[in-house]
Amino acid sequence: MAALESIATPSALPVASTPPESAALEALPGRKRDLVPGILILAFIALALPVVGSVPTWITLTVAALAMGMMLFIMASGLTLVFGLMDVMNLGHAAFVAVGAYTATLMVAPLKGLLESGQVGLSLVAIAAIILVAMLVTAALGWVYERLFIKPVYGDHLKQILITIGAMIIIEQLVLVLFGANQMLLPLPETFRGSFVMGDVAIERYRLVAVVIGLLVYAGLVLLLTRTRVGLLIRAGVENRSMVEALGYRVRGIFVAVFVGGSALAGLGGVMWGFYREQFTVAIGAEVLVQMLIIVIIGGLGSVTGCFAGAMLIALSTNYVSFVLPDLALVSNILVMMAVLLWRPQGLYPVNKH
């Protein structure tokens, strides 16, 4: 009778528990949403309004910063993937930005008719073709680069720093040999010149194109890493490489593909930055290398969302400070990095590695 009563009591009934599969998924990095950095960025934008003083100027500065942030994100996203997921300190990443921009200049003459057509559709086709070619070239260069320079120094950060800086110098000198030391021209298509004027607010058309492309790249990377089998293998390889290899997957090949993809993203960023500048030299990538490193550090190594948030924060602070206190523009990025790291030493969206 006592046994029957114990079975009938609620305390003896089985308690529903979380399925082990769900628990495992929740334990994966990046599953928990942290809204604090996003709220911080929105608050920063709102607080800048009374400091700037003029609503039209504030809107123009904000949109310009968002466009600049998108381009910085595209260039830095490849670096954060390689740095965070492969544990490779590739300081030669800026060379791929330069190669992408220079490759784009080669496509101007063949696509001149489309670029000067005055039709938005044809101009977008031309830009898409230029981007595709630049990404293919930088992806191929990335594969060769990884074979020659990165493969011999896996696991040794000091050697990686030295050899990648040397590789960047080699690539830049080769570019100078092929193209010369003169400034290169990458004119914007006619349809993307000028601005949309709404009252006292003027927004450049190309900046809107940059924002759209940046959002597409961000969405694509997030979906790739979180919703596909390839992304699962990449994250699993970072978590426990030996276990993934024991299951029969070639983590080495996956990481080479990550490096190639990161190089292609640098090429895409080079095209976008080249159109933004319209005139540039071989130092176009080296000029933003420090900003890219700051973005990767404050975002959290290996975090695409952190890279995105970091790029927005750096671009916003640069634009606002340049307008309000031009003398502090050069150190604004360093001040932002110091503030973020004092608040969160591992970055805005750290990736937990076990």
XYZ file of C-alpha atoms in Angstrom:
354
model
C 0.000 0.000 0.000
C 2.841 2.414 0.860
C 4.413 1.690 -2.499
C 1.132 2.452 -4.293
C 0.748 5.725 -2.342
C 4.277 6.798 -3.194
C 3.613 6.185 -6.886
C 0.386 8.180 -6.711
C 1.942 11.222 -5.028
C 2.951 14.140 -7.277
C 6.519 14.105 -5.980
C 7.030 10.647 -7.420
C 5.771 11.558 -10.876
C 8.422 12.156 -13.567
C 9.260 15.822 -14.022
C 9.482 17.187 -17.571
C 13.057 18.117 -18.414
C 14.745 19.927 -21.264
C 15.662 17.522 -24.088
C 19.421 16.956 -24.240
C 19.468 18.152 -27.867
C 17.961 21.514 -26.900
C 20.353 21.859 -23.986
C 23.283 21.186 -26.293
C 22.085 23.791 -28.775
C 21.631 26.355 -26.010
C 25.203 25.678 -24.912
C 26.626 26.606 -28.321
C 28.284 30.032 -28.546
C 26.108 32.828 -29.798
C 22.770 31.320 -28.836
C 22.011 33.872 -26.089
C 21.043 37.305 -27.300
C 22.710 40.269 -25.664
C 20.858 43.484 -26.438
C 23.014 45.776 -24.297
C 25.607 46.719 -26.995
C 22.845 47.477 -29.512
C 21.027 49.654 -27.001
C 24.322 51.374 -26.222
C 24.872 52.243 -29.897
C 21.316 53.594 -30.254
C 21.787 55.668 -27.089
C 25.062 57.004 -28.477
C 23.275 58.087 -31.666
C 20.510 59.776 -29.652
C 22.934 61.566 -27.314
C 24.844 62.928 -30.302
C 21.819 64.989 -31.417
C 22.041 67.713 -28.718
C 25.817 67.792 -29.103
C 25.664 68.288 -32.883
C 22.883 70.836 -32.439
C 21.268 70.623 -35.884
C 18.837 67.844 -36.810
C 19.647 67.862 -40.570
C 23.386 67.793 -39.825
C 22.868 65.006 -37.284
C 20.917 62.910 -39.805
C 23.547 63.457 -42.499
C 26.390 62.546 -40.131
C 24.551 59.455 -38.886
C 23.744 58.082 -42.346
C 27.289 58.795 -43.509
C 28.625 56.964 -40.449
C 26.363 53.971 -41.071
C 27.633 53.716 -44.653
C 31.240 54.036 -43.535
C 30.616 51.463 -40.808
C 29.184 49.006 -43.316
C 32.289 49.282 -45.498
C 34.566 48.876 -42.490
C 32.507 45.881 -41.387
C 32.855 44.202 -44.777
C 36.631 44.685 -44.713
C 36.994 43.624 -41.062
C 34.592 40.654 -41.213
C 37.110 38.523 -43.087
C 39.764 39.432 -40.530
C 37.565 38.547 -37.560
C 36.682 35.168 -39.092
C 40.343 34.303 -39.668
C 41.544 35.777 -36.377
C 38.755 34.473 -34.183
C 37.989 31.090 -35.741
C 41.416 30.021 -37.037
C 43.533 31.753 -34.371
C 45.639 33.295 -37.145
C 46.905 36.866 -36.736
C 46.855 37.929 -40.376
C 48.137 41.510 -40.359
C 48.513 41.232 -44.126
C 44.724 41.375 -44.506
C 45.003 44.962 -45.764
C 46.770 43.736 -48.900
C 43.600 41.947 -50.027
C 41.669 45.194 -49.688
C 44.167 46.860 -52.018
C 44.079 43.978 -54.504
C 40.265 44.115 -54.586
C 40.287 47.861 -55.278
C 42.952 47.552 -57.981
C 41.143 44.641 -59.620
C 38.022 46.806 -59.803
C 39.928 49.434 -61.812
C 40.665 46.818 -64.484
C 36.930 46.252 -64.968
C 36.036 49.902 -65.535
C 36.975 49.960 -69.237
C 35.124 46.730 -70.237
C 32.011 47.854 -68.341
C 32.205 51.540 -69.207
C 28.960 51.454 -71.179
C 27.001 50.018 -68.245
C 28.616 52.316 -65.698
C 27.787 55.419 -67.741
C 24.360 54.254 -68.928
C 22.421 56.358 -66.439
C 20.112 53.427 -65.635
C 20.076 52.067 -62.105
C 19.608 48.445 -63.161
C 22.537 48.459 -65.577
C 24.748 50.227 -63.039
C 23.917 47.603 -60.412
C 24.766 44.844 -62.898
C 28.111 46.504 -63.579
C 28.918 46.876 -59.870
C 27.885 43.262 -59.224
C 30.204 42.074 -62.017
C 33.096 44.140 -60.647
C 32.497 42.795 -57.140
C 32.337 39.204 -58.382
C 35.618 39.454 -60.291
C 37.377 41.187 -57.385
C 36.181 38.539 -54.918
C 37.320 35.714 -57.192
C 40.757 37.264 -57.605
C 41.239 37.901 -53.885
C 39.885 34.436 -53.034
C 42.466 32.836 -55.341
C 45.176 35.056 -53.896
C 44.027 34.085 -50.397
C 44.446 30.384 -51.194
C 48.003 30.936 -52.446
C 48.730 33.240 -49.505
C 47.568 30.619 -47.004
C 49.664 27.905 -48.658
C 52.844 29.994 -48.820
C 52.766 32.174 -45.722
C 50.197 30.935 -43.185
C 50.580 27.149 -43.307
C 54.192 27.093 -42.004
C 53.379 29.267 -38.964
C 50.132 27.860 -37.572
C 50.145 28.072 -33.780
C 52.955 30.638 -33.527
C 51.538 34.160 -33.184
C 54.872 35.953 -33.216
C 55.899 34.335 -36.490
C 52.416 35.014 -37.906
C 52.753 38.727 -37.184
C 56.186 38.944 -38.779
C 55.458 36.846 -41.846
C 52.065 38.403 -42.620
C 53.471 41.930 -42.412
C 56.231 40.821 -44.769
C 53.683 39.206 -47.087
C 51.651 42.427 -47.160
C 54.735 44.375 -48.212
C 55.475 41.812 -50.936
C 51.942 41.968 -52.338
C 51.861 45.764 -52.261
C 55.185 45.939 -54.110
C 53.923 43.478 -56.720
C 50.850 45.668 -57.187
C 53.122 48.675 -57.708
C 55.131 46.758 -60.294
C 51.966 45.822 -62.214
C 50.053 49.105 -61.926
C 52.676 51.734 -61.213
C 52.882 54.251 -58.390
C 50.314 56.702 -59.773
C 46.931 57.164 -58.160
C 44.247 54.813 -59.449
C 40.806 56.022 -60.472
C 37.575 54.166 -59.724
C 34.756 56.557 -60.659
C 31.270 55.999 -59.355
C 28.536 55.086 -61.845
C 26.564 58.127 -62.973
C 23.351 56.903 -61.357
C 24.966 56.772 -57.894
C 26.455 60.248 -57.999
C 24.753 63.083 -56.185
C 22.421 63.015 -53.223
C 18.814 62.556 -52.240
C 17.650 65.885 -50.845
C 14.794 65.900 -48.350
C 14.323 69.379 -46.980
C 17.608 70.363 -45.374
C 18.905 66.778 -45.321
C 21.195 65.538 -48.101
C 22.065 61.840 -48.262
C 24.521 60.579 -50.862
C 23.136 57.830 -53.057
C 26.222 55.650 -52.872
C 26.058 55.639 -49.083
C 22.633 54.005 -49.280
C 24.045 51.363 -51.662
C 26.858 50.690 -49.177
C 24.345 50.295 -46.336
C 22.289 47.762 -48.313
C 25.325 45.713 -49.357
C 26.675 45.753 -45.801
C 23.379 44.509 -44.380
C 23.251 41.720 -46.982
C 26.786 40.625 -46.120
C 26.006 40.640 -42.397
C 22.791 38.659 -42.847
C 24.549 36.185 -45.136
C 27.391 35.570 -42.664
C 25.033 35.131 -39.725
C 22.871 32.671 -41.662
C 25.948 30.789 -42.888
C 27.421 30.376 -39.415
C 24.186 29.629 -37.553
C 21.817 27.964 -40.020
C 23.954 25.787 -42.293
C 25.911 22.568 -41.936
C 29.106 24.346 -42.964
C 28.635 26.906 -40.230
C 27.982 24.150 -37.699
C 31.209 22.419 -38.702
C 33.154 25.673 -38.436
C 31.842 26.372 -34.950
C 32.319 22.757 -33.893
C 35.891 22.826 -35.219
C 36.589 25.879 -33.096
C 35.011 24.238 -30.045
C 36.697 20.832 -30.303
C 38.839 20.262 -33.363
C 40.011 16.761 -32.415
C 36.448 15.511 -31.934
C 35.301 16.862 -35.323
C 38.289 15.249 -37.008
C 37.495 11.975 -35.221
C 34.055 12.105 -36.846
C 35.732 12.113 -40.250
C 35.654 15.801 -41.183
C 38.737 17.606 -42.435
C 38.849 20.647 -40.183
C 42.027 21.784 -41.903
C 40.201 22.013 -45.250
C 37.288 23.838 -43.618
C 39.603 26.437 -42.104
C 41.373 26.961 -45.444
C 37.946 27.656 -46.940
C 37.320 30.165 -44.126
C 40.587 31.914 -44.974
C 39.699 32.032 -48.666
C 36.253 33.405 -47.816
C 37.780 36.043 -45.552
C 40.099 37.104 -48.369
C 37.135 37.395 -50.745
C 35.309 39.609 -48.237
C 38.382 41.836 -48.064
C 38.234 42.105 -51.856
C 34.568 43.099 -51.674
C 35.418 45.703 -49.060
C 38.219 46.985 -51.273
C 35.796 47.533 -54.158
C 33.312 49.374 -51.926
C 36.033 51.496 -50.334
C 37.585 52.207 -53.728
C 34.278 53.497 -55.130
C 33.878 55.586 -51.980
C 37.341 57.124 -52.356
C 37.358 57.213 -56.213
C 41.107 57.968 -56.098
C 43.549 55.816 -54.130
C 47.017 54.312 -53.964
C 48.324 50.905 -52.940
C 48.062 52.027 -49.301
C 44.253 52.015 -49.458
C 44.114 48.902 -47.285
C 46.930 49.812 -44.906
C 45.211 53.128 -44.166
C 42.290 51.329 -42.494
C 44.235 48.392 -41.008
C 44.344 49.938 -37.530
C 40.593 50.598 -37.627
C 39.963 47.007 -38.726
C 42.048 45.665 -35.844
C 40.228 47.907 -33.364
C 36.861 46.708 -34.702
C 37.881 43.049 -34.378
C 39.164 43.588 -30.827
C 36.208 45.533 -29.448
C 33.683 43.317 -31.223
C 35.020 40.076 -29.778
C 37.352 37.730 -31.635
C 35.429 35.561 -34.078
C 32.075 37.280 -33.540
C 30.403 38.508 -36.723
C 27.742 40.375 -34.740
C 30.460 41.905 -32.586
C 32.372 42.967 -35.690
C 29.218 44.594 -37.043
C 28.517 46.433 -33.775
C 32.153 47.472 -33.437
C 32.243 48.863 -36.982
C 29.102 50.905 -36.343
C 30.476 52.251 -33.072
C 33.834 53.222 -34.590
C 32.251 54.895 -37.631
C 29.723 56.825 -35.544
C 32.336 58.061 -33.094
C 34.672 59.069 -35.940
C 32.009 61.112 -37.721
C 30.570 62.794 -34.640
C 33.955 63.637 -33.112
C 35.314 64.879 -36.447
C 32.411 67.319 -36.652
C 32.290 68.459 -33.013
C 35.961 68.234 -31.965
C 38.155 67.813 -35.056
C 41.347 67.878 -32.972
C 40.313 64.646 -31.232
C 39.353 62.801 -34.423
C 42.657 60.938 -34.650
C 42.388 59.511 -31.127
C 38.622 58.933 -31.010
C 38.955 55.289 -32.094
C 41.518 54.567 -29.394
C 39.304 56.196 -26.762
C 36.339 54.081 -27.865
C 38.453 50.920 -27.694
C 39.662 51.804 -24.205
C 36.114 52.457 -22.993
C 34.749 49.212 -24.434
C 37.587 47.045 -23.106
C 37.316 48.576 -19.641
C 33.622 47.681 -19.714
C 33.916 44.306 -21.443
C 37.523 43.059 -21.687
C 36.540 40.254 -24.105
C 34.649 42.565 -26.463
C 31.035 43.441 -27.101
C 30.033 39.921 -28.204
C 32.730 37.478 -27.066
C 32.761 33.976 -28.527
C 33.196 31.415 -25.788
C 35.734 28.738 -26.583
C 35.953 25.619 -24.432
